[in-house]
CSV table of C-alpha atoms in Angstrom, one decimal:
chain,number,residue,atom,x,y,z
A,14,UNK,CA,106.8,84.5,97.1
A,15,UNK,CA,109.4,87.4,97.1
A,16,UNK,CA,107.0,90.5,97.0
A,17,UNK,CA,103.7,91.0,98.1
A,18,UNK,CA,102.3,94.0,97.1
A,19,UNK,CA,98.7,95.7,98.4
A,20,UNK,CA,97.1,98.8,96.7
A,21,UNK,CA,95.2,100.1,93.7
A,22,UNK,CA,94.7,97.7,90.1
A,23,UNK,CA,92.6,100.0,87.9
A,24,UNK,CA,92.1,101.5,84.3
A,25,UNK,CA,94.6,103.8,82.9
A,26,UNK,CA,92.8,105.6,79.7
A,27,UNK,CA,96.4,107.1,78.0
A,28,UNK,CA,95.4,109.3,75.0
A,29,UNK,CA,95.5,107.7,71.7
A,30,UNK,CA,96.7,109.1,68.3
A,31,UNK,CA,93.3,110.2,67.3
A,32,UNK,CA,92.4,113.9,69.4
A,33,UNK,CA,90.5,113.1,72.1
A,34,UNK,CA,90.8,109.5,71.8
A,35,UNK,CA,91.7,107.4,74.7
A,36,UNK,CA,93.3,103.3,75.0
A,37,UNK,CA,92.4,101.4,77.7
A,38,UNK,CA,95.2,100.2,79.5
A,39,UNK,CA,96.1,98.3,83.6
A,40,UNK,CA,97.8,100.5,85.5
A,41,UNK,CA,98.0,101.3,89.2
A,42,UNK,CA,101.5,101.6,90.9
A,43,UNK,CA,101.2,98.5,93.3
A,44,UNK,CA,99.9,96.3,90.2
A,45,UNK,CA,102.8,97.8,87.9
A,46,UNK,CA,105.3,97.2,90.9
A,47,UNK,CA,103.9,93.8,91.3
A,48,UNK,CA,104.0,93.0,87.3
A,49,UNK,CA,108.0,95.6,87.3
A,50,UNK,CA,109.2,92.8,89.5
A,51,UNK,CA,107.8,89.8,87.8
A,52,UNK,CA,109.5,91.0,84.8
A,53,UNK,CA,112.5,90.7,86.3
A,54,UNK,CA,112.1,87.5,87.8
A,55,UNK,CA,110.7,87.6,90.8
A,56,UNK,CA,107.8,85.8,92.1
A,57,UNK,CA,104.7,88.2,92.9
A,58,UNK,CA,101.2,88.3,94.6
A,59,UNK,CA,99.2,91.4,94.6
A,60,UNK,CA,96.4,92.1,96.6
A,61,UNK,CA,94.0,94.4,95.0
A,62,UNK,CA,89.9,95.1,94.8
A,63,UNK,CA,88.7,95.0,90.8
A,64,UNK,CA,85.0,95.8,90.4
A,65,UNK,CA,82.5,92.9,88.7
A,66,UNK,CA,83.0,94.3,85.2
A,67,UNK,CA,84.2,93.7,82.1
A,68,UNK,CA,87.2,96.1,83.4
A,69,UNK,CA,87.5,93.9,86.5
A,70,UNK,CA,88.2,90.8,85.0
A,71,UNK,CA,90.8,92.3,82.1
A,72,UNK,CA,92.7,93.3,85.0
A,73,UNK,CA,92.8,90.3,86.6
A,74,UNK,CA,93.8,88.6,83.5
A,75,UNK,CA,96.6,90.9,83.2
A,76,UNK,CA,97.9,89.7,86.5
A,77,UNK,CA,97.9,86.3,85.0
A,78,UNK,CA,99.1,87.4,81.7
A,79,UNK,CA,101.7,88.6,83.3
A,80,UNK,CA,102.5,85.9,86.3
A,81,UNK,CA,101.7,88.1,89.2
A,82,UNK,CA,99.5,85.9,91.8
A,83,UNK,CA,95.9,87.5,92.4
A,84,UNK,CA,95.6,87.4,96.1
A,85,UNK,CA,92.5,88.6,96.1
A,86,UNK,CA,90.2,86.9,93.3
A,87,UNK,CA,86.7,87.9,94.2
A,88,UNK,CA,85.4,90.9,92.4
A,89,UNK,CA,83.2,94.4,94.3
A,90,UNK,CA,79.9,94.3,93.7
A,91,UNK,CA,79.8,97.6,95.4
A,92,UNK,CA,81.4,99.8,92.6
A,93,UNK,CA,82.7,99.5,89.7
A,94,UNK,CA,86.5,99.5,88.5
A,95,UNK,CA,88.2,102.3,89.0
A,96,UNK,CA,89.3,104.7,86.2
A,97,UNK,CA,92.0,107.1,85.3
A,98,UNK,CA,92.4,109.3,82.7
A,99,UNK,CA,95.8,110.4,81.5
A,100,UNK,CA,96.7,113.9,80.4
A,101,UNK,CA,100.1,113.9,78.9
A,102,UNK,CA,101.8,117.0,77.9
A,103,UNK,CA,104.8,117.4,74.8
A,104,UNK,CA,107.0,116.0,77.2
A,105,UNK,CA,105.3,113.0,78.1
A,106,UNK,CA,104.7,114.1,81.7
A,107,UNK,CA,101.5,113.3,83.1
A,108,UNK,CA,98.5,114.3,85.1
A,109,UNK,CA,95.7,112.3,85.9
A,110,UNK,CA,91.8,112.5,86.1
A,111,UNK,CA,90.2,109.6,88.3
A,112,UNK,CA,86.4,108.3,88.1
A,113,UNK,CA,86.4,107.0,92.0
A,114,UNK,CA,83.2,108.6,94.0
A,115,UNK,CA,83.5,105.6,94.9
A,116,UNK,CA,85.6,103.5,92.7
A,117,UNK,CA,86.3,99.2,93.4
A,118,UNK,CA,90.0,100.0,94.9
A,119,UNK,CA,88.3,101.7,97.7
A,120,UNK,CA,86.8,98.3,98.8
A,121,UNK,CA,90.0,96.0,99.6
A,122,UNK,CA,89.3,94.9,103.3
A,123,UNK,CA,91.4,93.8,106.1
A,124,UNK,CA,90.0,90.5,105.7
A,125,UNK,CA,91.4,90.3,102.5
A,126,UNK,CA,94.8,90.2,103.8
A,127,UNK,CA,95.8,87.0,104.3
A,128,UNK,CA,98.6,86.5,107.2
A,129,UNK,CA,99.8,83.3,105.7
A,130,UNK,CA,100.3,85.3,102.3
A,131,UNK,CA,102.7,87.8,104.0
A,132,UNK,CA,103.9,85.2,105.8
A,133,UNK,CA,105.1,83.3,102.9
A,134,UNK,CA,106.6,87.0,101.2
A,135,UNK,CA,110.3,88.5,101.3
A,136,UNK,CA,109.5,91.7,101.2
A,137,UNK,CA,106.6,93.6,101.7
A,138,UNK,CA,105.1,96.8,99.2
A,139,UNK,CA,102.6,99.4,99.2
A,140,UNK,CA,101.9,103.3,98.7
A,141,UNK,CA,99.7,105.9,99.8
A,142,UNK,CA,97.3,105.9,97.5
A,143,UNK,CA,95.0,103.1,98.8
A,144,UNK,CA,95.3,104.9,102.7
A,145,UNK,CA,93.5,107.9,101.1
A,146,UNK,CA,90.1,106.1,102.1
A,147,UNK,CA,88.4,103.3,103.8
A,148,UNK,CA,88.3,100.3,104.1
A,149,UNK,CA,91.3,100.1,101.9
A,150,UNK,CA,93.5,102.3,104.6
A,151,UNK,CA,93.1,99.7,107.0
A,152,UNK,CA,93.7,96.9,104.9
A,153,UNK,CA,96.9,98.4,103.6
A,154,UNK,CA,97.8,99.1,107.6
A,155,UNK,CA,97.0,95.9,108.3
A,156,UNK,CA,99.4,94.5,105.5
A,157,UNK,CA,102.5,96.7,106.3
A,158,UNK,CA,102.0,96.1,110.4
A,159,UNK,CA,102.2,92.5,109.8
A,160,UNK,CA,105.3,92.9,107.0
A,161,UNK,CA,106.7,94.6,110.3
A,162,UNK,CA,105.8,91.6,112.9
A,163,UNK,CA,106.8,89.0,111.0
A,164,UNK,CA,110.3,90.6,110.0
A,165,UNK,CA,109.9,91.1,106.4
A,166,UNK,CA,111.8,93.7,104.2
A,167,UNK,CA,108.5,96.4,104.2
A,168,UNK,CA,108.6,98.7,101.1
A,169,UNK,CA,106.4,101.7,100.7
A,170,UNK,CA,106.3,104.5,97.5
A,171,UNK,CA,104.1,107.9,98.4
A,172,UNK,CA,102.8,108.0,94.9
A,173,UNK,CA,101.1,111.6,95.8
A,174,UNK,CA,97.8,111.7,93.6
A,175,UNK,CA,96.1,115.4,94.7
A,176,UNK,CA,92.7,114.3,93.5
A,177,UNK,CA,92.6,110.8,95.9
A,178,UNK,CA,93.2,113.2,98.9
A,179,UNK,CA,90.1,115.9,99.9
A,180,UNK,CA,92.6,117.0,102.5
A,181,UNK,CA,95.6,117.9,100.0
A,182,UNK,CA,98.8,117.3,101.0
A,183,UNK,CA,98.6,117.5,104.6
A,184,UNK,CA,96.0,114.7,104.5
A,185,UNK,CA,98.1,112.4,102.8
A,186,UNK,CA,100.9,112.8,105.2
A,187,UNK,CA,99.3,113.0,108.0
A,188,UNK,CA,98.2,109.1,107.1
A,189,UNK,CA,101.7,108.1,105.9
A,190,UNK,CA,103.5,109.1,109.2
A,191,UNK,CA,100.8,106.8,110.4
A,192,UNK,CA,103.1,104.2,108.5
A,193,UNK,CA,106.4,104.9,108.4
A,194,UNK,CA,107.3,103.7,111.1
A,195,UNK,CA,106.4,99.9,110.1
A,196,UNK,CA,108.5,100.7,107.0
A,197,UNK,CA,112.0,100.2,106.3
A,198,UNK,CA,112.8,101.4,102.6
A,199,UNK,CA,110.8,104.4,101.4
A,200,UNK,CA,110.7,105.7,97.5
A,201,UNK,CA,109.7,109.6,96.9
A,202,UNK,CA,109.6,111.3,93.9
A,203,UNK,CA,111.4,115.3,94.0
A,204,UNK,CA,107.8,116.9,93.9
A,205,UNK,CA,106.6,114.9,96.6
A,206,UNK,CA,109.5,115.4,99.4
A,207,UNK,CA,107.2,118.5,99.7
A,208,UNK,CA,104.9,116.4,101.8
A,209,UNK,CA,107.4,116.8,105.0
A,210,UNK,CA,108.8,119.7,104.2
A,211,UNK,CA,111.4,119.3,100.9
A,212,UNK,CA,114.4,117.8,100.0
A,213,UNK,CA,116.5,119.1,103.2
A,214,UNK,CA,114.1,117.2,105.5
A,215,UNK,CA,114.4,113.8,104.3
A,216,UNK,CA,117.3,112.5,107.0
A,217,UNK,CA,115.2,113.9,109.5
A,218,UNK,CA,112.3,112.1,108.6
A,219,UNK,CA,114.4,109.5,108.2
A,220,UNK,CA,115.8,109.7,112.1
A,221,UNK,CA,112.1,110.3,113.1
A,222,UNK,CA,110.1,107.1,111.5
A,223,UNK,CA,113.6,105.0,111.7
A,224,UNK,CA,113.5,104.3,107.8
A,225,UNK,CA,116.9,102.6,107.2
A,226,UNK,CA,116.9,103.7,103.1
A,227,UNK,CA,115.2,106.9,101.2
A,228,UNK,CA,114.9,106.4,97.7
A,229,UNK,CA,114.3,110.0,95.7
A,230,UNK,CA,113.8,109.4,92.2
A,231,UNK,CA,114.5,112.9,90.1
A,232,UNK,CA,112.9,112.3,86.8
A,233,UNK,CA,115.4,112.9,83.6
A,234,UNK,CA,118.0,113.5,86.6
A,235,UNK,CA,118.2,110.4,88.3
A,236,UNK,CA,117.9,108.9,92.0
A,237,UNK,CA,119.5,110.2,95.1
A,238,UNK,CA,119.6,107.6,98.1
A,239,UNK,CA,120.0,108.7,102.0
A,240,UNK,CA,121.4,105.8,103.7
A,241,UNK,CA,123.1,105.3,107.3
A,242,UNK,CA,124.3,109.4,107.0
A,243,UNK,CA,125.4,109.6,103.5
A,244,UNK,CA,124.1,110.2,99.7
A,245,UNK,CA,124.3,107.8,97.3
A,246,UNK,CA,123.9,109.4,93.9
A,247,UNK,CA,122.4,108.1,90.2
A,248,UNK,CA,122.7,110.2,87.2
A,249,UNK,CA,119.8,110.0,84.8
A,250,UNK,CA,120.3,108.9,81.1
A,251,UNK,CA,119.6,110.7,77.7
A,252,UNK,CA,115.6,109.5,77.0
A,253,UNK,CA,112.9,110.9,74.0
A,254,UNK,CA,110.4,110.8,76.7
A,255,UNK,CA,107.0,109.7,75.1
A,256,UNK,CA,105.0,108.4,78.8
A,257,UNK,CA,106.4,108.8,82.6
A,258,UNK,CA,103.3,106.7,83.5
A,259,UNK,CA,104.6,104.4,85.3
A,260,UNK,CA,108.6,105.0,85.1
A,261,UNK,CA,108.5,105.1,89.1
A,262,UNK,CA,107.2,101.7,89.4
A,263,UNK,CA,109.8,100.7,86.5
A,264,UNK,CA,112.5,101.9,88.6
A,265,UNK,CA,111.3,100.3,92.0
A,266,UNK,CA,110.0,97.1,90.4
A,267,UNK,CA,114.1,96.6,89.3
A,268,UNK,CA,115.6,97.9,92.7
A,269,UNK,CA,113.8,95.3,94.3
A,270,UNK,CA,114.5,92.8,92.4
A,271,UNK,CA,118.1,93.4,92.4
A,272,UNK,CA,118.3,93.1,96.0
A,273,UNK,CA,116.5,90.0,95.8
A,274,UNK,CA,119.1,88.5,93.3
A,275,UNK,CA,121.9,89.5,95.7
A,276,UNK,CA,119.6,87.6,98.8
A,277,UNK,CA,118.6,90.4,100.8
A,278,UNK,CA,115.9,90.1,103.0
A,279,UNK,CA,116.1,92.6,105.9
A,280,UNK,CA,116.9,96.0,105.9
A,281,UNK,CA,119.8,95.2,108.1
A,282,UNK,CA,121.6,93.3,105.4
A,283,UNK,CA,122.0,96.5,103.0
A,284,UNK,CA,125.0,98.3,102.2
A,285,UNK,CA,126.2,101.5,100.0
A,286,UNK,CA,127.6,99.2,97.1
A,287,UNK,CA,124.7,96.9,97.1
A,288,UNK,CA,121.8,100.2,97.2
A,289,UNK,CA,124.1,101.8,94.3
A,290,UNK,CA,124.1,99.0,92.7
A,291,UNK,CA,120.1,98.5,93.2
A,292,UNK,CA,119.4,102.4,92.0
A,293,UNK,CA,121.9,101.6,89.1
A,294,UNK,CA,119.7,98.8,88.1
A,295,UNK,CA,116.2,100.7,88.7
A,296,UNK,CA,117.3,103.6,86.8
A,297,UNK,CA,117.9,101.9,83.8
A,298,UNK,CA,114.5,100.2,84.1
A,299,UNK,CA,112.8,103.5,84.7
A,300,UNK,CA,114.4,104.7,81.1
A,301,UNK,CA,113.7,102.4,79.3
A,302,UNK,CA,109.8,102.8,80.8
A,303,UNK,CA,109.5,106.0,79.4
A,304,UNK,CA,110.2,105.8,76.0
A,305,UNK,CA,107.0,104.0,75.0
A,306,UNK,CA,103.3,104.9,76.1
A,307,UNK,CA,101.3,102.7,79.1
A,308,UNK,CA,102.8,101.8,82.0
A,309,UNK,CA,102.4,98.3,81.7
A,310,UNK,CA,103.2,98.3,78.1
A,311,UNK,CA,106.1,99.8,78.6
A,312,UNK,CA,107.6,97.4,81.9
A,313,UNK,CA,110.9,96.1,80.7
A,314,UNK,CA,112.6,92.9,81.6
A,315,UNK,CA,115.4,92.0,83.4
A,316,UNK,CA,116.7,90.4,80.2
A,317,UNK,CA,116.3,94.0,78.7
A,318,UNK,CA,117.5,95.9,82.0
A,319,UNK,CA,120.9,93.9,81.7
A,320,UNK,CA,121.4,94.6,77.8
A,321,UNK,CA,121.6,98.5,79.0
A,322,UNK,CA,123.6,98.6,81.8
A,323,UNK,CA,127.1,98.6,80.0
């Protein structure tokens, strides 16, 4: 397996074309990482607590659908699926409304993460949003502490969602520095270096946790990667943006899998050219993400990643 991914699978409801109307679609950034990377070729397992509802089991047939390995088949009896609804403005930009008090996502347990499964896996993903309450915090801990033990490339996106976190920002990092230092290759989105205090900031977090690469995607503008001292710079591409659900995972899902193609599996094994090359690759997967509505949906291939990068 090449990724192994832990976190949130749940119910995006994305407005339809009718006012007030909303389409069900599967959504939740580990799940779209996990299915970003299969669409590119890589082979993917994602750990993930679905409730025992019609919801549930859609979801885990869009793993299958999609070939991304359920690691975790059994379905919560405790609550059911979680939901989110999507508020999308003229520019496609997005907030989001969650049904979770509690929702199924909440109930991934450490005993659902398997050491052989990790131990099988290249590299290693999660993001904040299932350390925002228990017991999926400790499962995720669990997941990214063993990533760390057993040498694996360990991946981790903040994916800041206001309403998962009672305690606001500070909460949620508070929790990640928990984290970071099991992680080697950390994605942040502009609004989010906020979190430990802005853009400026992020080589000292970087000294701090030991992080060998930031990743700081910038929207319409690009990505900007810290690595070993320097900045590695993306520009962003022309879009009609109709959905940025999603266009993170997009981006990552493609970075990942481009190192992967090239053989990387530790950290220690990176270099400028190759992360360039990586961001080059993601950023063109993250464009092509936004012009169409669902995050899913809208996940593009490698097949289609390739066609744009001329």
């Amino acid at each position: 397996m090449d990724l192994y991914s832990i976190g949130e699978m749940l119910i995006d409801f994305i407005p339809g074309d009718v006012p007030g109307s909303y389409l069900r679609n599967a959504g939740g950034a580990p799940a779209n990482l996990a299915i970003a990377a299969a669409r590119c070729g890589l082979d993917t397992g994602l750990c993930c607590s679905v409730g025992n509802d019609d919801f549930g089991r859609f979801l885990l047939d869009t793993l299958r659908q999609n070939g991304v390995r359920a690691l975790r088949t059994e379905l919560c009896d405790e609550a059911v699926t979680t939901m989110a609804f999507v508020t999308l403005t003229e520019t496609g930009e997005r907030s989001f409304t969650f049904a979770r008090k509690p929702g199924a996502d909440m109930f991934l347990r450490e005993s659902d993460v398997k050491e052989s499964d990790i131990r099988e896996a290249v590299i290693v993903h999660a993001g904040s949003c299932s350390l925002s309450a228990s017991p999926a915090a400790e499962a995720t801990v669990r997941a990214l502490r063993l990533g760390r033990q057993l040498d694996k490339l360990v991946t981790f996106d903040v994916n800041y969602r206001d309403m998962m976190w009672p305690g606001g920002m500070t909460a949620c990092a508070a929790k990640v520095g928990e984290i970071l230092p099991d992680v080697d290759l950390l994605k942040i989105a502009r609004e989010e270096t906020a979190l430990f205090g802005g853009e400026d900031a992020l080589p000292a977090l970087m000294e701090q946790y030991g992080l060998t690469l930031v990743v700081e995607t910038l929207g319409s503008g690009g990505a900007r990667g810290y690595f070993r001292g320097r900045e590695i710079r993306v520009s962003g591409r022309p879009a009609r943006c109709a959905d940025t659900t999603g266009a993170g995972d997009a981006f990552w899902g493609a970075f990942l899998s481009l190192l992967r193609f090239r053989g990387v599996t530790r950290a220690e094994e990176l270099t400028e050219p190759l992360i360039r090359e990586a961001m080059t690759y993601g950023n063109v997967g993250g464009w092509l993400c936004v012009q169409s509505k669902g995050a899913i949906a809208s996940l593009p291939s490698w097949q289609e990643i390739r066609r744009h990068l001329a």
